[in-house]
Structure formats: structure tokens, C-alpha cells
Amino acid sequence: MRTRIITTALLCTMLSGAVACQPADDAKTPATSATSPTTAAPTTAAPTTSMPAKSKKATVPNFVGMGLQSAQDAAQELGFYGLTSHDALGRGRMQALDRNWKVCNQSVPAGTTAATSTTLDLGAVKLEETCPAKEGEAPSTAGGKMPDFTGKSMKAARAALDSSTSITATDATMDGRMVLMESNWQVCGQTPSPGTALNGQPVEFMVVKFGEDCP
């Protein structure tokens, strides 16, 4: 029994050595030569030309008397998307809530056939206010003279003056109220007086709220 075991062990060792001496399969595999990639010839795309879009036209409706939001919606339905609005009373108020404003006038007359790219500007007042018969011209410092700001809003007065001007607004009732929302205050008096040459001097306004009488 001992002799058989030893013989078997020797046979296994010899067989193991024979297997280990066999060349690996990878050694039999011939090396493949790398092929250089082919470079495709560059192609140039033919330039494309686009024809300009033809401007559409539409008839401008009569917006006067409509609510500002309704007027804007009607304009957009016709293709007019360049829409602006302003305070028809010249107070410089913003139309934050369009539904609270109504249209008094329009920059393009009703019935005009215009390109839909045309900007339509609508003058408006608040629903409880009356439209002015005619919009007054905004005050201007053209010519270097102090305008007459009496009755104008404090906001409009400030906008007309150079942005570097030192401006003071005081409650003319002497109640000491703060002038915060300048579009709600109107000018009663001013220094310097209208017609004075402007040379960078400070400007002072005496103001009251709209609806109040100047003292």
C-alpha cells in the first residue's frame, strides 16, 4: 500500500511538470499589427439662407373706456405684444395692478392698420378717477430754466430735474408728514421760482397730498 501511494505521488508530480512546461496559449497567438485610422476628408456644409419673416398687420381697436387689463388682452389677441402704459394724469404712477386702471387715450388711433410689431402706449387713470380732457406736457428744464411745477406731482418734478440736483420736499401743512410716495403729493410752492437759471443750486418744494388744498 505504501509503495502504491508513493508511485502515485511521483506520477502526479511528473504530470504536473509536463503540464507546466507547455507553452501558454497566448504565446501561440500571433501579434496583430495596429492599423492606422483613416481620416475622413472634411466636408463643408452649404450655407443656408433664411428669408425675413413678413411683418403681419392688424387693425388697432378702440381701447378708450376699457379696463387696462382687458385692453391689453384684446391687443395681444390681435398680435400686438409691444404694450406700454402711463399715468394719464401726469403723476408718474406705476400701473402695478392693471385691473385697477382704465384707458383714457392711446398712441395709435383706433381703426389704424399697423404692423403688429408696433408699440401701443395706453394712457390710463384709476377706475375712480376722471380722464383728463387732454394730457398736459411733462415739465422740462430745456433752456436751463426752472419750470413751474405748481400742481405737478412731486415725482414728476424730481424726474424733470437733473439726477444730481439736491432736492427737499416738505409738507406744506406743517403737520410734519413724511413725503414717501411722491406720486401722491403735488407741488404748492418751489424755490427757486419758475424761470430762474439752473446752475446746480439745491431745490426745495412745498407739497400737499392730491385732494388737499395748498395753504
CSV table of C-alpha atoms in Angstrom, one decimal:
chain,number,residue,atom,x,y,z
A,1,MET,CA,0.0,0.0,0.0
A,2,ARG,CA,2.8,2.4,0.9
A,3,THR,CA,4.6,1.7,-2.4
A,4,ARG,CA,1.4,2.4,-4.4
A,5,ILE,CA,0.9,5.8,-2.7
A,6,ILE,CA,4.5,6.9,-3.4
A,7,THR,CA,4.3,5.8,-7.0
A,8,THR,CA,1.0,7.7,-7.5
A,9,ALA,CA,2.6,10.8,-6.0
A,10,LEU,CA,5.6,10.6,-8.3
A,11,LEU,CA,3.3,10.2,-11.3
A,12,CYS,CA,1.3,13.3,-10.4
A,13,THR,CA,4.5,15.3,-9.9
A,14,MET,CA,5.7,14.2,-13.4
A,15,LEU,CA,2.4,15.0,-15.0
A,16,SER,CA,2.3,18.4,-13.2
A,17,GLY,CA,5.8,19.3,-14.5
A,18,ALA,CA,4.8,18.3,-18.1
A,19,VAL,CA,1.7,20.5,-18.0
A,20,ALA,CA,3.7,23.4,-16.6
A,21,CYS,CA,6.2,23.1,-19.5
A,22,GLN,CA,3.5,23.5,-22.1
A,23,PRO,CA,3.7,27.0,-23.8
A,24,ALA,CA,0.9,29.3,-22.9
A,25,ASP,CA,-2.0,29.8,-25.3
A,26,ASP,CA,-1.1,33.5,-25.5
A,27,ALA,CA,2.3,32.7,-26.8
A,28,LYS,CA,0.8,30.8,-29.8
A,29,THR,CA,-1.4,33.8,-30.7
A,30,PRO,CA,0.3,35.9,-33.3
A,31,ALA,CA,0.6,39.6,-32.6
A,32,THR,CA,-1.8,41.7,-34.6
A,33,SER,CA,-0.5,44.7,-36.3
A,34,ALA,CA,-2.2,48.0,-35.4
A,35,THR,CA,-3.9,49.7,-38.3
A,36,SER,CA,-3.7,53.4,-38.5
A,37,PRO,CA,-7.1,55.1,-38.5
A,38,THR,CA,-8.3,56.6,-41.7
A,39,THR,CA,-9.1,60.3,-41.7
A,40,ALA,CA,-12.2,61.3,-43.5
A,41,ALA,CA,-11.9,64.3,-45.7
A,42,PRO,CA,-13.6,67.4,-44.2
A,43,THR,CA,-16.9,68.4,-45.6
A,44,THR,CA,-18.2,71.9,-45.8
A,45,ALA,CA,-21.9,72.5,-45.2
A,46,ALA,CA,-23.6,74.6,-47.8
A,47,PRO,CA,-24.7,78.0,-46.3
A,48,THR,CA,-28.4,78.3,-45.6
A,49,THR,CA,-30.3,81.5,-46.1
A,50,SER,CA,-33.5,82.3,-44.3
A,51,MET,CA,-36.0,84.8,-45.6
A,52,PRO,CA,-37.0,87.5,-43.1
A,53,ALA,CA,-40.4,86.9,-41.6
A,54,LYS,CA,-43.0,89.1,-43.2
A,55,SER,CA,-44.5,91.6,-40.7
A,56,LYS,CA,-48.1,91.0,-40.0
A,57,LYS,CA,-50.7,93.8,-39.9
A,58,ALA,CA,-53.9,94.3,-37.9
A,59,THR,CA,-56.4,97.0,-37.3
A,60,VAL,CA,-55.9,98.8,-34.0
A,61,PRO,CA,-59.2,98.6,-31.9
A,62,ASN,CA,-60.6,101.5,-29.8
A,63,PHE,CA,-59.3,100.9,-26.3
A,64,VAL,CA,-60.6,104.1,-24.7
A,65,GLY,CA,-63.0,103.3,-21.9
A,66,MET,CA,-61.8,99.7,-21.5
A,67,GLY,CA,-60.1,98.4,-18.4
A,68,LEU,CA,-56.4,98.4,-18.9
A,69,GLN,CA,-56.1,94.7,-18.4
A,70,SER,CA,-58.9,94.0,-20.9
A,71,ALA,CA,-57.4,96.4,-23.4
A,72,GLN,CA,-54.0,94.7,-23.2
A,73,ASP,CA,-55.6,91.2,-23.6
A,74,ALA,CA,-57.5,92.4,-26.7
A,75,ALA,CA,-54.3,93.8,-28.2
A,76,GLN,CA,-52.4,90.6,-27.7
A,77,GLU,CA,-55.2,88.6,-29.3
A,78,LEU,CA,-54.5,90.6,-32.5
A,79,GLY,CA,-50.8,90.1,-32.2
A,80,PHE,CA,-49.7,93.4,-30.6
A,81,TYR,CA,-47.3,92.4,-27.9
A,82,GLY,CA,-45.3,95.6,-27.6
A,83,LEU,CA,-47.6,97.3,-25.0
A,84,THR,CA,-46.8,100.1,-22.6
A,85,SER,CA,-48.9,102.3,-20.4
A,86,HIS,CA,-48.5,105.5,-18.4
A,87,ASP,CA,-50.4,107.7,-15.9
A,88,ALA,CA,-52.6,110.0,-17.9
A,89,LEU,CA,-52.8,112.5,-15.1
A,90,GLY,CA,-49.0,113.0,-15.3
A,91,ARG,CA,-48.4,112.0,-11.7
A,92,GLY,CA,-45.9,109.3,-12.8
A,93,ARG,CA,-47.7,106.4,-11.0
A,94,MET,CA,-47.0,102.9,-12.0
A,95,GLN,CA,-49.8,100.6,-13.2
A,96,ALA,CA,-49.0,97.8,-10.9
A,97,LEU,CA,-52.5,96.2,-10.9
A,98,ASP,CA,-53.8,96.7,-14.5
A,99,ARG,CA,-57.3,95.8,-13.5
A,100,ASN,CA,-57.5,98.9,-11.3
A,101,TRP,CA,-56.9,101.2,-14.2
A,102,LYS,CA,-59.0,102.3,-17.3
A,103,VAL,CA,-57.8,103.6,-20.6
A,104,CYS,CA,-58.1,107.3,-21.5
A,105,ASN,CA,-56.2,107.5,-24.7
A,106,GLN,CA,-54.0,105.5,-27.0
A,107,SER,CA,-50.8,106.3,-29.0
A,108,VAL,CA,-52.1,104.7,-32.2
A,109,PRO,CA,-55.6,105.9,-33.2
A,110,ALA,CA,-58.4,103.3,-33.4
A,111,GLY,CA,-59.0,102.0,-36.9
A,112,THR,CA,-55.4,102.4,-38.0
A,113,THR,CA,-53.9,99.4,-39.8
A,114,ALA,CA,-50.5,98.9,-38.3
A,115,ALA,CA,-47.8,96.3,-38.2
A,116,THR,CA,-48.2,94.0,-35.1
A,117,SER,CA,-44.6,94.9,-34.2
A,118,THR,CA,-45.8,98.5,-33.5
A,119,THR,CA,-45.6,99.5,-29.8
A,120,LEU,CA,-49.0,100.6,-28.4
A,121,ASP,CA,-48.9,103.1,-25.5
A,122,LEU,CA,-52.1,103.5,-23.4
A,123,GLY,CA,-52.7,106.4,-21.1
A,124,ALA,CA,-54.7,105.4,-18.1
A,125,VAL,CA,-56.2,106.6,-14.8
A,126,LYS,CA,-57.5,104.7,-11.8
A,127,LEU,CA,-61.1,103.4,-12.0
A,128,GLU,CA,-62.5,106.0,-9.7
A,129,GLU,CA,-60.7,108.9,-11.4
A,130,THR,CA,-61.8,111.0,-14.4
A,131,CYS,CA,-59.8,111.0,-17.6
A,132,PRO,CA,-58.3,114.4,-18.4
A,133,ALA,CA,-59.7,116.2,-21.5
A,134,LYS,CA,-56.1,116.5,-22.6
A,135,GLU,CA,-52.8,115.3,-21.2
A,136,GLY,CA,-50.6,118.1,-20.0
A,137,GLU,CA,-47.0,118.2,-21.2
A,138,ALA,CA,-44.4,116.9,-18.8
A,139,PRO,CA,-42.3,119.7,-17.2
A,140,SER,CA,-38.9,120.2,-18.8
A,141,THR,CA,-35.7,122.1,-17.9
A,142,ALA,CA,-34.8,122.7,-21.6
A,143,GLY,CA,-33.1,126.0,-21.8
A,144,GLY,CA,-31.6,125.7,-18.3
A,145,LYS,CA,-34.6,127.4,-16.6
A,146,MET,CA,-36.6,126.3,-13.6
A,147,PRO,CA,-40.0,125.1,-14.7
A,148,ASP,CA,-43.3,125.9,-12.9
A,149,PHE,CA,-44.0,122.7,-11.1
A,150,THR,CA,-47.2,124.0,-9.3
A,151,GLY,CA,-49.9,121.3,-9.4
A,152,LYS,CA,-47.5,118.7,-10.7
A,153,SER,CA,-46.7,115.6,-8.7
A,154,MET,CA,-43.5,115.6,-6.7
A,155,LYS,CA,-42.4,112.5,-8.6
A,156,ALA,CA,-42.8,114.3,-11.9
A,157,ALA,CA,-40.8,117.3,-10.6
A,158,ARG,CA,-38.0,115.1,-9.4
A,159,ALA,CA,-37.9,113.3,-12.8
A,160,ALA,CA,-37.7,116.6,-14.7
A,161,LEU,CA,-34.6,117.9,-12.8
A,162,ASP,CA,-31.1,116.6,-13.2
A,163,SER,CA,-30.4,113.5,-11.2
A,164,SER,CA,-27.5,115.3,-9.4
A,165,THR,CA,-29.9,118.0,-8.0
A,166,SER,CA,-30.2,118.2,-4.2
A,167,ILE,CA,-34.0,118.2,-3.6
A,168,THR,CA,-36.0,118.7,-0.5
A,169,ALA,CA,-39.8,118.1,-0.2
A,170,THR,CA,-41.6,119.4,2.8
A,171,ASP,CA,-45.2,119.0,3.9
A,172,ALA,CA,-46.8,122.4,3.3
A,173,THR,CA,-49.4,121.9,6.0
A,174,MET,CA,-46.7,121.9,8.6
A,175,ASP,CA,-48.0,118.7,10.1
A,176,GLY,CA,-44.6,117.2,9.6
A,177,ARG,CA,-45.7,114.3,7.4
A,178,MET,CA,-43.1,112.3,5.6
A,179,VAL,CA,-43.3,112.6,1.8
A,180,LEU,CA,-42.8,108.9,0.9
A,181,MET,CA,-44.9,108.1,-2.1
A,182,GLU,CA,-44.0,111.1,-4.2
A,183,SER,CA,-46.6,110.4,-6.9
A,184,ASN,CA,-49.3,111.1,-4.2
A,185,TRP,CA,-48.1,114.6,-3.5
A,186,GLN,CA,-48.5,117.8,-5.5
A,187,VAL,CA,-46.3,120.8,-5.6
A,188,CYS,CA,-47.7,124.0,-4.0
A,189,GLY,CA,-44.5,126.1,-4.0
A,190,GLN,CA,-40.9,125.9,-5.0
A,191,THR,CA,-37.5,127.5,-4.5
A,192,PRO,CA,-36.0,128.8,-6.8
A,193,SER,CA,-39.0,130.3,-8.5
A,194,PRO,CA,-40.0,129.5,-12.1
A,195,GLY,CA,-37.8,130.9,-14.8
A,196,THR,CA,-34.7,131.0,-12.5
A,197,ALA,CA,-31.5,129.9,-14.2
A,198,LEU,CA,-30.5,126.4,-13.0
A,199,ASN,CA,-26.8,126.2,-12.1
A,200,GLY,CA,-26.7,123.3,-9.7
A,201,GLN,CA,-28.3,125.0,-6.7
A,202,PRO,CA,-30.5,123.0,-4.3
A,203,VAL,CA,-34.2,122.9,-4.9
A,204,GLU,CA,-37.0,122.9,-2.3
A,205,PHE,CA,-40.6,122.0,-2.8
A,206,MET,CA,-43.6,122.6,-0.5
A,207,VAL,CA,-46.2,119.9,-1.2
A,208,VAL,CA,-49.6,118.5,-0.1
A,209,LYS,CA,-51.3,115.3,-0.9
A,210,PHE,CA,-53.5,115.3,-4.0
A,211,GLY,CA,-57.1,116.2,-3.0
A,212,GLU,CA,-55.8,118.6,-0.4
A,213,ASP,CA,-55.8,122.4,-0.8
A,214,CYS,CA,-52.5,124.2,-0.8
A,215,PRO,CA,-52.2,126.5,2.2
